[in-house]
Structures are given as structure tokens and as C-alpha cells.
PDB file of C-alpha atoms and ligand atoms in Angstrom:
ATOM      1  CA  MET D   1       7.941 -11.772   9.317  1.00  0.00           C
ATOM      2  CA  ARG D   2       7.855  -8.357   7.620  1.00  0.00           C
ATOM      3  CA  LEU D   3       5.218  -8.205   4.871  1.00  0.00           C
ATOM      4  CA  ALA D   4       5.918  -5.742   2.077  1.00  0.00           C
ATOM      5  CA  MET D   5       4.856  -4.859  -1.440  1.00  0.00           C
ATOM      6  CA  VAL D   6       7.283  -4.125  -4.257  1.00  0.00           C
ATOM      7  CA  ILE D   7       5.916  -2.353  -7.335  1.00  0.00           C
ATOM      8  CA  ASP D   8       7.813  -2.043 -10.594  1.00  0.00           C
ATOM      9  CA  THR D   9       7.158   1.442 -12.005  1.00  0.00           C
ATOM     10  CA  LYS D  10       8.800   0.339 -15.264  1.00  0.00           C
ATOM     11  CA  LYS D  11       6.033  -2.232 -15.812  1.00  0.00           C
ATOM     12  CA  CYS D  12       2.935  -0.346 -14.596  1.00  0.00           C
ATOM     13  CA  VAL D  13       0.748   0.853 -17.478  1.00  0.00           C
ATOM     14  CA  GLY D  14      -1.785   2.669 -15.291  1.00  0.00           C
ATOM     15  CA  CYS D  15      -4.712   0.461 -16.336  1.00  0.00           C
ATOM     16  CA  SER D  16      -6.388   0.694 -12.881  1.00  0.00           C
ATOM     17  CA  ASP D  17      -7.208  -3.032 -12.782  1.00  0.00           C
ATOM     18  CA  CYS D  18      -5.704  -3.009  -9.263  1.00  0.00           C
ATOM     19  CA  VAL D  19      -8.132  -0.288  -8.202  1.00  0.00           C
ATOM     20  CA  VAL D  20     -11.171  -2.138  -9.564  1.00  0.00           C
ATOM     21  CA  ALA D  21     -10.017  -5.461  -8.048  1.00  0.00           C
ATOM     22  CA  CYS D  22      -9.594  -3.829  -4.653  1.00  0.00           C
ATOM     23  CA  GLN D  23     -13.006  -2.186  -4.757  1.00  0.00           C
ATOM     24  CA  THR D  24     -14.669  -5.484  -5.646  1.00  0.00           C
ATOM     25  CA  GLU D  25     -12.695  -7.676  -3.246  1.00  0.00           C
ATOM     26  CA  ASN D  26     -13.029  -5.335  -0.284  1.00  0.00           C
ATOM     27  CA  ASP D  27     -16.488  -3.904  -0.863  1.00  0.00           C
ATOM     28  CA  VAL D  28     -15.125  -0.376  -1.057  1.00  0.00           C
ATOM     29  CA  PRO D  29     -18.085   2.026  -1.357  1.00  0.00           C
ATOM     30  CA  ILE D  30     -18.554   3.842  -4.667  1.00  0.00           C
ATOM     31  CA  GLY D  31     -16.626   7.122  -4.681  1.00  0.00           C
ATOM     32  CA  TYR D  32     -13.911   5.868  -2.293  1.00  0.00           C
ATOM     33  CA  CYS D  33     -10.761   3.834  -2.829  1.00  0.00           C
ATOM     34  CA  ARG D  34      -8.062   1.939  -0.954  1.00  0.00           C
ATOM     35  CA  ASP D  35      -5.607   2.192  -3.876  1.00  0.00           C
ATOM     36  CA  TRP D  36      -5.186   4.628  -6.733  1.00  0.00           C
ATOM     37  CA  ILE D  37      -2.876   5.472  -9.666  1.00  0.00           C
ATOM     38  CA  THR D  38      -0.497   8.424  -9.519  1.00  0.00           C
ATOM     39  CA  GLU D  39       1.290   9.891 -12.536  1.00  0.00           C
ATOM     40  CA  THR D  40       4.587  11.785 -12.160  1.00  0.00           C
ATOM     41  CA  VAL D  41       6.705  13.320 -14.904  1.00  0.00           C
ATOM     42  CA  ASN D  42      10.417  12.856 -14.188  1.00  0.00           C
ATOM     43  CA  GLY D  43      13.481  14.412 -15.823  1.00  0.00           C
ATOM     44  CA  SER D  44      13.797  17.669 -17.695  1.00  0.00           C
ATOM     45  CA  TYR D  45      12.875  18.599 -21.242  1.00  0.00           C
ATOM     46  CA  PRO D  46      13.471  16.983 -23.707  1.00  0.00           C
ATOM     47  CA  SER D  47      14.261  13.842 -21.656  1.00  0.00           C
ATOM     48  CA  LEU D  48      10.953  13.430 -19.891  1.00  0.00           C
ATOM     49  CA  GLU D  49       9.633  10.151 -18.522  1.00  0.00           C
ATOM     50  CA  LEU D  50       6.145   9.377 -17.245  1.00  0.00           C
ATOM     51  CA  GLU D  51       6.135   7.319 -14.052  1.00  0.00           C
ATOM     52  CA  LEU D  52       2.902   5.490 -13.185  1.00  0.00           C
ATOM     53  CA  ARG D  53       2.453   4.174  -9.663  1.00  0.00           C
ATOM     54  CA  SER D  54      -0.231   2.113  -7.990  1.00  0.00           C
ATOM     55  CA  GLU D  55      -0.384   3.612  -4.494  1.00  0.00           C
ATOM     56  CA  ARG D  56      -2.022   2.538  -1.224  1.00  0.00           C
ATOM     57  CA  CYS D  57      -1.297   2.556   2.516  1.00  0.00           C
ATOM     58  CA  ASN D  58       2.436   1.983   2.951  1.00  0.00           C
ATOM     59  CA  HIS D  59       2.010  -0.171   6.077  1.00  0.00           C
ATOM     60  CA  CYS D  60       4.686   1.991   7.651  1.00  0.00           C
ATOM     61  CA  ASP D  61       6.975   0.530  10.297  1.00  0.00           C
ATOM     62  CA  ASN D  62       6.848   3.823  12.175  1.00  0.00           C
ATOM     63  CA  SER D  63       3.215   4.795  11.655  1.00  0.00           C
ATOM     64  CA  PRO D  64       1.927   8.106  12.965  1.00  0.00           C
ATOM     65  CA  CYS D  65      -1.591   6.741  12.412  1.00  0.00           C
ATOM     66  CA  VAL D  66      -1.023   3.995  14.984  1.00  0.00           C
ATOM     67  CA  ARG D  67       0.675   6.347  17.437  1.00  0.00           C
ATOM     68  CA  CYS D  68      -2.084   8.955  17.390  1.00  0.00           C
ATOM     69  CA  CYS D  69      -5.088   6.627  17.601  1.00  0.00           C
ATOM     70  CA  PRO D  70      -6.729   7.247  20.990  1.00  0.00           C
ATOM     71  CA  THR D  71      -8.545   3.900  21.156  1.00  0.00           C
ATOM     72  CA  GLY D  72      -5.992   1.447  19.792  1.00  0.00           C
ATOM     73  CA  ALA D  73      -8.238   0.745  16.779  1.00  0.00           C
ATOM     74  CA  SER D  74      -5.288   1.452  14.487  1.00  0.00           C
ATOM     75  CA  HIS D  75      -2.696  -1.181  15.241  1.00  0.00           C
ATOM     76  CA  TYR D  76       0.014  -3.428  13.830  1.00  0.00           C
ATOM     77  CA  GLY D  77      -1.142  -6.874  12.777  1.00  0.00           C
ATOM     78  CA  THR D  78       0.690  -9.937  11.495  1.00  0.00           C
ATOM     79  CA  GLY D  79       3.889  -9.149   9.644  1.00  0.00           C
ATOM     80  CA  GLY D  80       3.723  -5.462  10.587  1.00  0.00           C
ATOM     81  CA  THR D  81       0.598  -4.843   8.500  1.00  0.00           C
ATOM     82  CA  VAL D  82      -1.225  -1.703   9.737  1.00  0.00           C
ATOM     83  CA  LEU D  83      -4.912  -2.381  10.379  1.00  0.00           C
ATOM     84  CA  VAL D  84      -8.017  -0.711  11.826  1.00  0.00           C
ATOM     85  CA  THR D  85     -10.427  -2.589  14.098  1.00  0.00           C
ATOM     86  CA  LYS D  86     -13.775  -1.231  12.905  1.00  0.00           C
ATOM     87  CA  ASN D  87     -15.700  -1.580  16.128  1.00  0.00           C
ATOM     88  CA  GLU D  88     -12.972   0.138  18.172  1.00  0.00           C
ATOM     89  CA  CYS D  89     -12.795   3.129  15.811  1.00  0.00           C
ATOM     90  CA  ILE D  90     -14.691   6.215  17.005  1.00  0.00           C
ATOM     91  CA  GLY D  91     -14.187   8.029  13.689  1.00  0.00           C
ATOM     92  CA  CYS D  92     -12.264  10.904  15.272  1.00  0.00           C
ATOM     93  CA  GLY D  93     -10.120  11.210  12.129  1.00  0.00           C
ATOM     94  CA  ALA D  94      -6.808  11.744  13.953  1.00  0.00           C
ATOM     95  CA  CYS D  95      -5.221   8.998  11.829  1.00  0.00           C
ATOM     96  CA  ILE D  96      -6.399  10.618   8.585  1.00  0.00           C
ATOM     97  CA  GLU D  97      -4.783  13.892   9.641  1.00  0.00           C
ATOM     98  CA  SER D  98      -1.528  12.173  10.630  1.00  0.00           C
ATOM     99  CA  CYS D  99      -0.978  10.116   7.452  1.00  0.00           C
ATOM    100  CA  PRO D 100       1.439  11.838   5.064  1.00  0.00           C
ATOM    101  CA  TYR D 101       0.120   9.706   2.176  1.00  0.00           C
ATOM    102  CA  ASP D 102      -3.603  10.421   2.413  1.00  0.00           C
ATOM    103  CA  ALA D 103      -4.096   6.664   2.503  1.00  0.00           C
ATOM    104  CA  ARG D 104      -7.210   6.543   4.723  1.00  0.00           C
ATOM    105  CA  TYR D 105     -10.819   7.564   4.246  1.00  0.00           C
ATOM    106  CA  GLN D 106     -13.896   7.675   6.411  1.00  0.00           C
ATOM    107  CA  HIS D 107     -16.335   4.942   5.469  1.00  0.00           C
ATOM    108  CA  PRO D 108     -19.963   6.121   5.185  1.00  0.00           C
ATOM    109  CA  LYS D 109     -20.646   3.879   8.215  1.00  0.00           C
ATOM    110  CA  GLY D 110     -18.335   6.077  10.328  1.00  0.00           C
ATOM    111  CA  TYR D 111     -15.191   4.040  10.817  1.00  0.00           C
ATOM    112  CA  ILE D 112     -11.895   4.628   9.044  1.00  0.00           C
ATOM    113  CA  ASP D 113     -10.900   2.320   6.208  1.00  0.00           C
ATOM    114  CA  LYS D 114      -7.791   1.736   4.130  1.00  0.00           C
ATOM    115  CA  CYS D 115      -5.674  -0.981   2.503  1.00  0.00           C
ATOM    116  CA  THR D 116      -5.260  -4.067   4.684  1.00  0.00           C
ATOM    117  CA  PHE D 117      -2.694  -5.769   2.425  1.00  0.00           C
ATOM    118  CA  CYS D 118      -5.728  -8.055   1.873  1.00  0.00           C
ATOM    119  CA  ASN D 119      -4.930  -9.863   5.119  1.00  0.00           C
ATOM    120  CA  HIS D 120      -8.063 -12.039   4.708  1.00  0.00           C
ATOM    121  CA  ARG D 121      -6.626 -13.417   1.451  1.00  0.00           C
ATOM    122  CA  VAL D 122      -3.037 -13.653   2.673  1.00  0.00           C
ATOM    123  CA  LYS D 123      -4.218 -15.787   5.641  1.00  0.00           C
ATOM    124  CA  GLU D 124      -5.603 -18.240   3.064  1.00  0.00           C
ATOM    125  CA  GLY D 125      -2.303 -18.361   1.190  1.00  0.00           C
ATOM    126  CA  LEU D 126      -3.550 -16.073  -1.607  1.00  0.00           C
ATOM    127  CA  LEU D 127      -1.955 -12.912  -2.937  1.00  0.00           C
ATOM    128  CA  PRO D 128      -3.613  -9.516  -2.361  1.00  0.00           C
ATOM    129  CA  ALA D 129      -6.359  -8.919  -4.945  1.00  0.00           C
ATOM    130  CA  CYS D 130      -4.540  -6.021  -6.619  1.00  0.00           C
ATOM    131  CA  VAL D 131      -1.350  -8.058  -6.999  1.00  0.00           C
ATOM    132  CA  SER D 132      -3.197 -11.061  -8.394  1.00  0.00           C
ATOM    133  CA  VAL D 133      -4.986  -9.192 -11.205  1.00  0.00           C
ATOM    134  CA  CYS D 134      -2.226  -6.919 -12.519  1.00  0.00           C
ATOM    135  CA  PRO D 135      -1.958  -7.722 -16.252  1.00  0.00           C
ATOM    136  CA  THR D 136       1.700  -6.678 -16.412  1.00  0.00           C
ATOM    137  CA  LYS D 137       2.615  -8.440 -13.120  1.00  0.00           C
ATOM    138  CA  CYS D 138       4.174  -5.244 -11.836  1.00  0.00           C
ATOM    139  CA  MET D 139       3.345  -5.928  -8.183  1.00  0.00           C
ATOM    140  CA  TYR D 140       5.042  -8.374  -5.828  1.00  0.00           C
ATOM    141  CA  PHE D 141       4.115  -9.251  -2.259  1.00  0.00           C
ATOM    142  CA  GLY D 142       5.994 -11.213   0.364  1.00  0.00           C
ATOM    143  CA  ASP D 143       8.167 -11.385   3.467  1.00  0.00           C
ATOM    144  CA  LEU D 144      11.234  -9.163   3.655  1.00  0.00           C
ATOM    145  CA  ASP D 145      12.545 -11.174   6.617  1.00  0.00           C
ATOM    146  CA  ASN D 146      12.974 -14.104   4.221  1.00  0.00           C
ATOM    147  CA  SER D 147      16.091 -13.347   2.173  1.00  0.00           C
ATOM    148  CA  HIS D 148      14.944 -15.806  -0.525  1.00  0.00           C
ATOM    149  CA  SER D 149      11.548 -14.181  -1.106  1.00  0.00           C
ATOM    150  CA  GLU D 150      10.898 -12.477  -4.432  1.00  0.00           C
ATOM    151  CA  VAL D 151      10.488  -9.101  -2.697  1.00  0.00           C
ATOM    152  CA  SER D 152      13.855  -9.447  -0.908  1.00  0.00           C
ATOM    153  CA  GLN D 153      15.590 -10.454  -4.114  1.00  0.00           C
ATOM    154  CA  LEU D 154      14.102  -7.546  -6.056  1.00  0.00           C
ATOM    155  CA  LEU D 155      15.224  -5.027  -3.430  1.00  0.00           C
ATOM    156  CA  ARG D 156      18.722  -6.537  -3.478  1.00  0.00           C
ATOM    157  CA  ASN D 157      19.018  -6.408  -7.257  1.00  0.00           C
ATOM    158  CA  ARG D 158      17.086  -3.328  -8.369  1.00  0.00           C
ATOM    159  CA  LYS D 159      17.104   0.389  -7.608  1.00  0.00           C
ATOM    160  CA  TYR D 160      14.081   1.443  -5.589  1.00  0.00           C
ATOM    161  CA  LYS D 161      12.510   4.270  -3.654  1.00  0.00           C
ATOM    162  CA  THR D 162       9.827   4.735  -1.041  1.00  0.00           C
ATOM    163  CA  LEU D 163       7.374   7.628  -0.966  1.00  0.00           C
ATOM    164  CA  ALA D 164       8.131  10.656   1.227  1.00  0.00           C
ATOM    165  CA  PRO D 165      10.986   8.992   3.141  1.00  0.00           C
ATOM    166  CA  GLU D 166      11.620  12.364   4.801  1.00  0.00           C
ATOM    167  CA  ALA D 167       8.437  11.837   6.813  1.00  0.00           C
ATOM    168  CA  GLY D 168      10.320   9.148   8.760  1.00  0.00           C
ATOM    169  CA  THR D 169       7.451   6.661   8.579  1.00  0.00           C
ATOM    170  CA  LYS D 170       9.538   3.776   7.153  1.00  0.00           C
ATOM    171  CA  PRO D 171       7.091   2.763   4.382  1.00  0.00           C
ATOM    172  CA  GLN D 172       6.858  -0.913   3.440  1.00  0.00           C
ATOM    173  CA  VAL D 173       5.666  -0.366  -0.117  1.00  0.00           C
ATOM    174  CA  TYR D 174       8.726  -0.092  -2.341  1.00  0.00           C
ATOM    175  CA  TYR D 175       8.830   1.240  -5.891  1.00  0.00           C
ATOM    176  CA  LEU D 176      11.363  -0.161  -8.355  1.00  0.00           C
ATOM    177  CA  ILE D 177      12.697   2.668 -10.515  1.00  0.00           C
TER     178      ILE D 177
HETATM  179 FE1  SF4 H   1      -0.517   4.866   8.459  1.00  0.00          FE
HETATM  180 FE2  SF4 H   1      -0.545   6.354   6.263  1.00  0.00          FE
HETATM  181 FE3  SF4 H   1       1.608   4.828   6.838  1.00  0.00          FE
HETATM  182 FE4  SF4 H   1      -0.686   3.695   6.069  1.00  0.00          FE
HETATM  183  S1  SF4 H   1       0.604   5.067   4.845  1.00  0.00           S
HETATM  184  S2  SF4 H   1       0.623   3.060   7.806  1.00  0.00           S
HETATM  185  S3  SF4 H   1      -2.226   5.033   6.977  1.00  0.00           S
HETATM  186  S4  SF4 H   1       0.875   6.581   8.030  1.00  0.00           S
HETATM  187 FE1  SF4 H   2      -8.269   5.588  15.808  1.00  0.00          FE
HETATM  188 FE2  SF4 H   2     -10.589   5.565  14.469  1.00  0.00          FE
HETATM  189 FE3  SF4 H   2      -9.676   7.861  15.566  1.00  0.00          FE
HETATM  190 FE4  SF4 H   2      -8.478   6.748  13.414  1.00  0.00          FE
HETATM  191  S1  SF4 H   2     -10.547   7.583  13.509  1.00  0.00           S
HETATM  192  S2  SF4 H   2      -7.484   7.609  15.238  1.00  0.00           S
HETATM  193  S3  SF4 H   2      -8.680   4.571  13.857  1.00  0.00           S
HETATM  194  S4  SF4 H   2     -10.289   5.984  16.646  1.00  0.00           S
HETATM  195 FE1  SF4 H   3      -6.706  -3.212  -1.916  1.00  0.00          FE
HETATM  196 FE2  SF4 H   3      -5.830  -5.508  -0.943  1.00  0.00          FE
HETATM  197 FE3  SF4 H   3      -4.397  -4.235  -2.777  1.00  0.00          FE
HETATM  198 FE4  SF4 H   3      -4.586  -3.212  -0.317  1.00  0.00          FE
HETATM  199  S1  SF4 H   3      -3.598  -5.136  -0.876  1.00  0.00           S
HETATM  200  S2  SF4 H   3      -4.797  -2.083  -2.252  1.00  0.00           S
HETATM  201  S3  SF4 H   3      -6.664  -3.826   0.263  1.00  0.00           S
HETATM  202  S4  SF4 H   3      -6.443  -5.128  -3.060  1.00  0.00           S
END
């Protein structure tokens, strides 16, 4: 199983419902976030296009954050999801430094936190909170090892990109463009 998220930049309206849902679902402290909205202007004048993206940890297949963690707190979980075991984290911050996407933050309690692909919900057969609340249904979640899954079909049939592919991290959040 290879869990992945596919996000349609053509459908995202930047409403931030995903950000609020994540904060509520995952008890993210005020002033911090596990997901956020990025705006990019593409093209050249006068053909400019605004691209809105809901971003989070990319659950990279080749994660520098897992490699550099001295305690093993950062690790791969089910379906390749990248996770942090709170009580094994010493808060050294090596993983924060190594992530090219700035996807991690230090929780006021000392450990490092980030998107978990809502593994507690996925275990129960639910979708991640951000995916489930999106009013435009621009986010999809599923198993890329299953060729019939919605995420596999979208990546077969649509043009897509990943963020900073040059970093060599093999991100597993894909953006339809
Ligand atoms: Fe690690 Fe950053 Fe990749 Fe997430 S996005 S797996 S924190 S390198
Ligand atoms: Fe590992 Fe925690 Fe250090 Fe990150 S801060 S590298 S998770 S021990
Ligand atoms: Fe937050 Fe869960 Fe969405 Fe990750 S998958 S951004 S933890 S709501």
C-alpha cells in the first residue's frame, strides 16, 4: 500500500476550510498549523493565472527527516506515511532543518508535530479531516498501489506536479495542474 493525496489546483478556492478542520481534528495549538494555503502566480503578463494550493507534509518516500532523526522518532508508518512518535522525540529539530517544505513545527510541549495523513481517521475507514470538509472536493486520498483507486486514476488521466522535485524527496502529495 502507498498512501497518497492528490489535490486539484483547478478546484481549490483557497477558503482554508482544510486548515480549520485540521486544527480542530488534531488539536493543533493556536498559532501553529499542519496545513496551509499557498498562492502562486503563473504565466506572464497579460496571461496570468493564480494557483491556490493546500499544502502539508508530503509524506516523502525518500524523507530526509526520517534519515536524520537520531532517535528513530521520525519513521515510516502504514502505507509509507511519515510519522513522529512523540515520546521518542527529543526536540532536537534536525528534522525541521532537513525538510525542504517547512512542513514541521515544534509543539509547545517540546516534540515535533506535522501532518499525519490523519492516520487515526484512516484506520477507522474515514478520510483525512481536510479532505472530508473541502467544499469544492479538490482533495483526494487513497492507495497508489491500487490501480483502480481514485488517486491512481487521476494521476493516469491528468497532468500533475509535485513540489520541489529537485530535492529528490519523492513527495506523495500530488497537485493536478
Ligand atoms: Fe519529511 Fe518534510 Fe517530506 Fe514531510 S515533507 S516527509 S516532513 S521531508
Ligand atoms: Fe527526531 Fe524529534 Fe530530533 Fe525531529 S526533533 S529529528 S523527530 S528526535
Ligand atoms: Fe491535517 Fe489530517 Fe489533513 Fe494532514 S491529513 S493536513 S493531519 S487534516
